[in-house]
Coordinates of C-alpha atoms and ligand atoms in Angstrom, one line a residue:
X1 CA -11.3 -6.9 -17.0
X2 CA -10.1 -8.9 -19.7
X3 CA -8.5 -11.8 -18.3
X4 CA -8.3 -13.5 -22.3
X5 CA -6.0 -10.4 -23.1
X6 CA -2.7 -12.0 -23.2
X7 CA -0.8 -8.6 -22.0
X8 CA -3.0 -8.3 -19.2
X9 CA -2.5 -10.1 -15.8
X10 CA -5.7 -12.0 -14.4
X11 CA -8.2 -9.6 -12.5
X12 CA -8.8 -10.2 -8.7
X13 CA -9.7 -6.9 -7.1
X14 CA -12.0 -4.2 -6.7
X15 CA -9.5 -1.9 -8.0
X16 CA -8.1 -4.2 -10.9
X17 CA -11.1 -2.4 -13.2
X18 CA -10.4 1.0 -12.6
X19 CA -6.8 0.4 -13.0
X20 CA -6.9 -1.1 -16.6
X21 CA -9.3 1.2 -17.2
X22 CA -7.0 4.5 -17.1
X23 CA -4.5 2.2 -18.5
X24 CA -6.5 1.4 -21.4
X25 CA -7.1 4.8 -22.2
X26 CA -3.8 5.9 -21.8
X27 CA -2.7 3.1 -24.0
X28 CA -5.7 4.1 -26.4
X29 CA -4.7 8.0 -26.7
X30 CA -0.8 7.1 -27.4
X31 CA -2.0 4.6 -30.2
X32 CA -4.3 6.9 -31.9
X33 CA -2.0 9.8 -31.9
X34 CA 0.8 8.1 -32.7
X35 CA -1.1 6.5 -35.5
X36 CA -2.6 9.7 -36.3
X37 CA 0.8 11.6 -36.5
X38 CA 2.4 8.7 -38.6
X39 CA -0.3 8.8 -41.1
X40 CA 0.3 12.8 -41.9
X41 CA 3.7 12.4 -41.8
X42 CA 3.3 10.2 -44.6
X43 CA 0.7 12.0 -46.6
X44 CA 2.5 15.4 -46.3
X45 CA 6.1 14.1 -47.6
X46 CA 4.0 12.9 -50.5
X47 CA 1.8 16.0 -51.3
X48 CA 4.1 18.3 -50.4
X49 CA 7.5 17.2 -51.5
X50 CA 9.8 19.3 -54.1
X51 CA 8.2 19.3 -57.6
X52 CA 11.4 20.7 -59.4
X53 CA 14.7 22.3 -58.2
X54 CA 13.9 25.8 -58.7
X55 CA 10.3 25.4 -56.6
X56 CA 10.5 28.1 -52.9
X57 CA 8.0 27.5 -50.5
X58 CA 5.8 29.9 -49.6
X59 CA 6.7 31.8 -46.5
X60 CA 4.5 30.4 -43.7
X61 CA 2.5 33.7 -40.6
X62 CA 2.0 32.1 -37.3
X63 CA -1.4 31.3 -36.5
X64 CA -2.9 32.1 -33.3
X65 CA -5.9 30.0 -33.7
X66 CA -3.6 26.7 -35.0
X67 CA -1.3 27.5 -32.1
X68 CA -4.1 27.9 -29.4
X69 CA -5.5 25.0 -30.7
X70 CA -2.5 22.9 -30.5
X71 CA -2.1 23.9 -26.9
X72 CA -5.3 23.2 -25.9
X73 CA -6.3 20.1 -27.4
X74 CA -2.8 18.7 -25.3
X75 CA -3.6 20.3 -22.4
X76 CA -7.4 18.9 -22.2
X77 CA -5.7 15.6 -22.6
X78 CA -3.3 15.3 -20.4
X79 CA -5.7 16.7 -18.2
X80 CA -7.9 14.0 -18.2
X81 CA -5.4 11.4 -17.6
X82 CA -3.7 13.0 -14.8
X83 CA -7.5 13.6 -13.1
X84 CA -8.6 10.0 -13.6
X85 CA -4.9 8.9 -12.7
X86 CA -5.2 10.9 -9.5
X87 CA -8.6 9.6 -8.8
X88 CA -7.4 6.3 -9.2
X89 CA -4.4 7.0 -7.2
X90 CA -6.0 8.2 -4.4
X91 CA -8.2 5.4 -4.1
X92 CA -5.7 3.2 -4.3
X93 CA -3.4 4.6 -1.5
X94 CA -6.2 5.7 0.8
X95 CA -7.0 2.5 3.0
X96 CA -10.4 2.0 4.6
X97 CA -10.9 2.5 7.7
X98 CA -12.9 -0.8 8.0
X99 CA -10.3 -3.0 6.6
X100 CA -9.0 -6.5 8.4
X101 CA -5.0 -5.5 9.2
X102 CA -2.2 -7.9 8.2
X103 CA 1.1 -6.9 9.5
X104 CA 3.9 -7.4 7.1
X105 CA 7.8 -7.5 7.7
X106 CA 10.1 -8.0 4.4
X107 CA 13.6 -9.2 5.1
X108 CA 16.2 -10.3 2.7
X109 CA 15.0 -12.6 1.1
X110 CA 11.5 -13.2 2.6
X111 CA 8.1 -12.4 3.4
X112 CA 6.6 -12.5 7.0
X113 CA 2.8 -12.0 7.8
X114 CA 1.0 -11.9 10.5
X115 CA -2.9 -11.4 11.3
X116 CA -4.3 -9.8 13.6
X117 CA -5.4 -12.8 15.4
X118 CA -1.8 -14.0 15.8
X119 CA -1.7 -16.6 12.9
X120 CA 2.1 -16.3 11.3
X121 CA 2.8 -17.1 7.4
X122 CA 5.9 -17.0 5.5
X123 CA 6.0 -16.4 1.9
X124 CA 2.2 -17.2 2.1
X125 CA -1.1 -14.9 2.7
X126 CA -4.4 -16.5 3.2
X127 CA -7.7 -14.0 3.0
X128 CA -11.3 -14.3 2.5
X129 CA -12.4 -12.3 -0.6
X130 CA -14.6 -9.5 0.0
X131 CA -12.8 -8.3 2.7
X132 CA -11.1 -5.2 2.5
X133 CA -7.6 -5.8 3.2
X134 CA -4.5 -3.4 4.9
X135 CA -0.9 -4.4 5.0
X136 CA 1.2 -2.3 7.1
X137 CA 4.4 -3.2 5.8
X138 CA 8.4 -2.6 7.6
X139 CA 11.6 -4.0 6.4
X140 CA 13.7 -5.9 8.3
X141 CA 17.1 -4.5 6.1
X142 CA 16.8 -2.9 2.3
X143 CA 13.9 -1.4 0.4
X144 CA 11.2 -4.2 -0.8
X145 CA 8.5 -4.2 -2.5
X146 CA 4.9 -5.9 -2.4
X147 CA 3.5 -6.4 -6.0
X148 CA 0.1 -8.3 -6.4
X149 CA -0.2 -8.1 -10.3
X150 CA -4.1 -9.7 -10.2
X151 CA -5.2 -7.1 -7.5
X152 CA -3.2 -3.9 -9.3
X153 CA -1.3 -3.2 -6.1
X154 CA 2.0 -2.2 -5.7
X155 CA 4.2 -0.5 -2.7
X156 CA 7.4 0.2 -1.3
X157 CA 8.4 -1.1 1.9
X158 CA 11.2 0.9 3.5
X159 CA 13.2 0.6 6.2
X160 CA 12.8 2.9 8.8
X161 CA 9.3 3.7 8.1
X162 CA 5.8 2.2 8.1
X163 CA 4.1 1.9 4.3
X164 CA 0.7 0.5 3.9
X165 CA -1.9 -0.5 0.8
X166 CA -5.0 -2.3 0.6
X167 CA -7.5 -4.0 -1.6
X168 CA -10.5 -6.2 -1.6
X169 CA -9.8 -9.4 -3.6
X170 CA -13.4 -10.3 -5.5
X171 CA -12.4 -14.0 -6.5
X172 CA -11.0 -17.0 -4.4
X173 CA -8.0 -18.3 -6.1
X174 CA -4.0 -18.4 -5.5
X175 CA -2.2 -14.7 -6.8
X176 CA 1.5 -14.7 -7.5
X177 CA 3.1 -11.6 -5.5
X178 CA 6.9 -10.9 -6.2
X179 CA 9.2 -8.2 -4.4
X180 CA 9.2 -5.9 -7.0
X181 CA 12.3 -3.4 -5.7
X182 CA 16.0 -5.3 -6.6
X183 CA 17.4 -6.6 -2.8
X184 CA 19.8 -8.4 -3.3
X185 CA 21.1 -11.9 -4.6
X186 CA 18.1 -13.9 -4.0
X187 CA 15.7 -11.1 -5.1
X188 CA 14.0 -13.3 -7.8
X189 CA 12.7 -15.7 -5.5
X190 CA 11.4 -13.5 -3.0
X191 CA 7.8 -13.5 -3.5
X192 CA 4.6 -16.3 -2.9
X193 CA 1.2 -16.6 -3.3
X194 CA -1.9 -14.8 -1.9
X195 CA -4.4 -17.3 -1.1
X196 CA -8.1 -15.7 -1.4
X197 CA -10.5 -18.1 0.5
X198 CA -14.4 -17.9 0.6
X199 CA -15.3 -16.3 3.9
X200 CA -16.3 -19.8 5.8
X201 CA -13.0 -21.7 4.6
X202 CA -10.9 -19.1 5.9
X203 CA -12.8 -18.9 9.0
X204 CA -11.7 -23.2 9.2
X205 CA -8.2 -22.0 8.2
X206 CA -8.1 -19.4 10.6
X207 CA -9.1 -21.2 13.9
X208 CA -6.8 -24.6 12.0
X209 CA -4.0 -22.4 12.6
X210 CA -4.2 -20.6 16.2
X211 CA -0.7 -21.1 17.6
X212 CA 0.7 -17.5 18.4
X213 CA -0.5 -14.5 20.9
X214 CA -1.8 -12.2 18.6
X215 CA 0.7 -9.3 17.9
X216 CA -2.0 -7.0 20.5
X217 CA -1.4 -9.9 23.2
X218 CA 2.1 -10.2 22.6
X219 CA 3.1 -6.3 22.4
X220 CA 1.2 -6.4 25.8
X221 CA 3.6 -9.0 26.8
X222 CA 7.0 -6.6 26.0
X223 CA 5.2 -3.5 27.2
X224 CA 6.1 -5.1 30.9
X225 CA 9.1 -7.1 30.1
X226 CA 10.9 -3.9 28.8
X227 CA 9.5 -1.7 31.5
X228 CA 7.2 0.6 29.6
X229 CA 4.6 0.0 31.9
X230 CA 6.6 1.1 34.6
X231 CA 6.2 5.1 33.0
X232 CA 3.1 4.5 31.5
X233 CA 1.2 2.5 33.9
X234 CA 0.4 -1.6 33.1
X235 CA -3.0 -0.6 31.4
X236 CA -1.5 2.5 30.0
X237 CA -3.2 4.6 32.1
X238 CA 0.1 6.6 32.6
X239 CA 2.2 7.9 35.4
X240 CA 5.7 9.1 34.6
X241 CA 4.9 9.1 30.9
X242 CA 1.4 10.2 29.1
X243 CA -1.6 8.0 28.9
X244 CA -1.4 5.4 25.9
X245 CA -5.4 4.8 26.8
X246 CA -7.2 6.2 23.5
X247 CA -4.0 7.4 22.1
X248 CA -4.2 5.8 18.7
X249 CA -6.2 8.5 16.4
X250 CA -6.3 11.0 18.3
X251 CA -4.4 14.4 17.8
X252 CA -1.4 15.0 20.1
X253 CA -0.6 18.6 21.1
X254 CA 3.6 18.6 21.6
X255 CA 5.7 20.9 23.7
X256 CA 6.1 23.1 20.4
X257 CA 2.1 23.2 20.2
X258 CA 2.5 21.7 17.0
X259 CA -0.4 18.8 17.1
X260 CA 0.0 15.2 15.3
X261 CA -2.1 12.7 14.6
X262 CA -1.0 9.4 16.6
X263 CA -1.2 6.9 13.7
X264 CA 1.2 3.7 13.1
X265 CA 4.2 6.2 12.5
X266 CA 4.0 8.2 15.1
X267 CA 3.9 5.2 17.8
X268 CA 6.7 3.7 16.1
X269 CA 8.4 7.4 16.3
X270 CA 7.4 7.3 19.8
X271 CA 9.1 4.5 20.3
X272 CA 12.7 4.6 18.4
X273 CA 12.9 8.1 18.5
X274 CA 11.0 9.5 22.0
X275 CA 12.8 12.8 21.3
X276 CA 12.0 13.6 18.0
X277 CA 8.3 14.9 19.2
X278 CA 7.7 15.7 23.1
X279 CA 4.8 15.5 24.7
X280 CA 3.0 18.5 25.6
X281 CA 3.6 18.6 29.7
X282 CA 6.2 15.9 29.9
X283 CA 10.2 16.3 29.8
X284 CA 12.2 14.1 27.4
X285 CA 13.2 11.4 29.7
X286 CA 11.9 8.4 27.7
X287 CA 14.6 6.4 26.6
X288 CA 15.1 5.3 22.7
X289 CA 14.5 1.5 22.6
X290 CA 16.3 1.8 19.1
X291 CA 18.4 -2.1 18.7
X292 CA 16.2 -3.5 21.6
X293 CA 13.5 -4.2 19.6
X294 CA 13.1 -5.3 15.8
X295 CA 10.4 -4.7 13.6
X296 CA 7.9 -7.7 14.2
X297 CA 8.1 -6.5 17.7
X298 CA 7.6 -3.1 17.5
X299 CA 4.5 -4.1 15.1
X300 CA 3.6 -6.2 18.0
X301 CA 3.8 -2.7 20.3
X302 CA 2.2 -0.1 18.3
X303 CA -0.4 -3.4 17.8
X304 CA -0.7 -3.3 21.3
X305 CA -1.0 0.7 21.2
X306 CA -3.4 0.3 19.1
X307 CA -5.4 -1.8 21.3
X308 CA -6.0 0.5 23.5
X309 CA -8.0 3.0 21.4
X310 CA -11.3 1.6 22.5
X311 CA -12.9 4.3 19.9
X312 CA -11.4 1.9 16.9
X313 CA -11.6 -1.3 17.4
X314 CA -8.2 -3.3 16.2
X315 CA -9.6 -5.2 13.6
X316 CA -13.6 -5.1 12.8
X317 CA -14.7 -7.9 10.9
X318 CA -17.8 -8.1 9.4
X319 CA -17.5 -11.4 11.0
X320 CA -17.5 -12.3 15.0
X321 CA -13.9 -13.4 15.9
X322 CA -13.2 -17.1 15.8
X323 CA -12.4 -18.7 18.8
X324 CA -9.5 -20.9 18.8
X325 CA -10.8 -23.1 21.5
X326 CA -14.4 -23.9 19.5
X327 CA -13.8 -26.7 16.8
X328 CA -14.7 -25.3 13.6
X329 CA -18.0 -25.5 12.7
X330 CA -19.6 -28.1 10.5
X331 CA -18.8 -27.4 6.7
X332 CA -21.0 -24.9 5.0
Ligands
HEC401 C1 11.3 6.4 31.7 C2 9.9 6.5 31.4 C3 9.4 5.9 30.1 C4 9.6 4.6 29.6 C5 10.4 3.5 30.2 C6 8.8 4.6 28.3 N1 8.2 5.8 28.1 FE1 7.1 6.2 26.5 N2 7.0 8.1 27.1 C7 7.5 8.7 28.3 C8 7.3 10.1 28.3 C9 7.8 11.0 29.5 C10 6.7 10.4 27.2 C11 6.2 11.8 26.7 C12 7.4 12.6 26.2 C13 7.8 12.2 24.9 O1 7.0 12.4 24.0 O2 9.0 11.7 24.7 C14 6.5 9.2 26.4 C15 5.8 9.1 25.2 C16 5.5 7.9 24.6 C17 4.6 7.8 23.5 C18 3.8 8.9 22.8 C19 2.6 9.2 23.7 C20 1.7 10.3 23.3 O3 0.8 10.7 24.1 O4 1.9 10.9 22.2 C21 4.4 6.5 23.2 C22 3.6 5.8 22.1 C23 5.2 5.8 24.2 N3 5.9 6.7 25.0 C24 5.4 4.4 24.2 C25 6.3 3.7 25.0 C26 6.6 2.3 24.9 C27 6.0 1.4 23.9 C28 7.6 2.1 25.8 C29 8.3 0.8 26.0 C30 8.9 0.2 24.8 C31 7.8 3.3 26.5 N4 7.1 4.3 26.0 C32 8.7 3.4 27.5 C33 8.2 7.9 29.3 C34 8.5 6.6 29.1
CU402 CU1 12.9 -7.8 -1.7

């Protein structure tokens, strides 16, 4: 919004708006009120302070109208900023379905990313703007925290679970991040730069820096070498174990006949945890791969997983996918 506003970080997001905007008023409704209340607490000790010794105040009735009145007023306020807040919330910590996926693992006292198409970055993010953006995030050890100040994001990433945000950054530039949850000694230095590219120069970064399987390639990779494929068939087609063919996003009915949605989670649940939720028809007998794999690699599974969904496609770009093969094209 206002980027000459000393107080307020520079704004790089389609969210950054409606962010300072309920922060604006929220700031705006404390000042006046607290302005306000000042200001007659002021003039009434002046008009209404003790003339003489002998003086007794007038015994005071309660009001129902004042007192309605100063319920009200409060309530429609806070009212309003908890429904904008909420609105804002929501939007915030509801990711597109259509947004490019960057898998992120914190770990004392770094960042690791990885796209999609396999590129790896440390400490380092490079995007095209106008994209929308989802990080699924996992730690590696403690709770961390991925805090973009331009693009008004800000989310826990905690071990043990899957945690995700998004945005869509509107200008190319270089954004500070920081870990924003205390780790540990080197805590202050754990953070880096988010490097928002125009569409073309990220394509030319993108196929500059194919060096790695992507995460789908290389979760297929593990899926043989630690014998998953041996229950659930090499194409996931099952066998001994269900069918991982169009498993992501769909609803799973479990031996309880409770039914869950297979998202990111769940496949890392799956995974870790195999007896937490059985399968509807199958016995327990899939063993916990808990210490055999860590979290890039399970990333790398439920990307794999995920890959198998035909119904959603891993990562629809509005772009076709660069070939790492094909020099980059000529400069646009
Ligand atoms: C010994 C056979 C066996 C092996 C090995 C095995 N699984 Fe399983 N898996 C099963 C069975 C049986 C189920 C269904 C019962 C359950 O939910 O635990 C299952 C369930 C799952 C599910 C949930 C499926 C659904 O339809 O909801 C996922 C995801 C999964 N396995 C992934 C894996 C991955 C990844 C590996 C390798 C790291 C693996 N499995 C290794 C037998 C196996
Ligand atoms: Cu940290």
């Amino acid at each position: 919004m206002q980027s000459s506003f000393p107080f307020i970080p520079e704004s790089a997001s389609t969210l950054s708006g409606d962010v300072d905007a309920v922060y604006f008023y929220i700031s705006g409704v404390t000042v006046f009120f607290t302005t306000l209340i000042s200001l007659v607490v002021i003039f009434f000790v002046i008009r209404y302070r003790r003339r003489n010794p002998f003086e007794i105040p007038r015994p005071i009735e309660g009001s129902t109208k004042l007192e309605t009145l100063w319920s009200v007023i409060p309530l429609v306020i806070a009212m309003s900023i908890f429904v904008w807040g909420a609105k804002v919330y929501f939007a915030e910590y509801r990711p597109p379905k259509n947004a490019l996926e960057v898998y992120v693992v914190g770990k004392q006292w770094m960042w690791k990313f990885q796209h999609s198409t396999g590129q790896r970055e440390i400490n380092e993010l490079h995007i095209p703007v106008g994209q929308k953006i989802k990080l699924i995030m996992a730690s590696e050890d403690v709770i961390h925290d991925v805090f973009v100040p331009a693009f008004r994001i800000k989310a826990d990433v905690v071990p043990g679970k899957y945690t995700s945000e998004w945005f869509e950054a509107t200008k190319p530039g270089r954004y500070h991040f920081f870990c924003a949850e205390y780790c540990g000694m080197n805590h202050s230095g754990m953070g880096g730069w988010v490097v928002v590219m125009e569409p073309a120069e990220f394509e030319n970064w993108l196929s500059g820096n194919v060096s790695q399987l992507s995460p789908a390639t290389a979760g297929r990779q593990m899926f043989e070498s630690l014998g998953c494929a041996s229950c659930h068939g090499a194409n996931g087609e099952g066998g001994r174990g269900p069918a991982l063919l169009g498993l992501f996003g769909s609803n799973v009915v479990l031996n309880n006949n409770q039914t869950v949605r297979a998202d990111e989670g769940y496949v890392r649940e799956s995974i870790l945890n195999p007896q937490a939720k059985i399968v509807s028809g199958f016995g327990p007998i899939m063993p916990s791969f808990q210490g055999q794999v860590n979290e890039e690699q399970l990333l790398q599974l439920v990307a794999f997983v995920k890959s198998l969904s035909t119904t959603k496609p891993e990562t629809p770009t509005t772009k076709p996918p660069v070939n790492a093969n094909v020099k980059p094209s000529a400069p646009h």
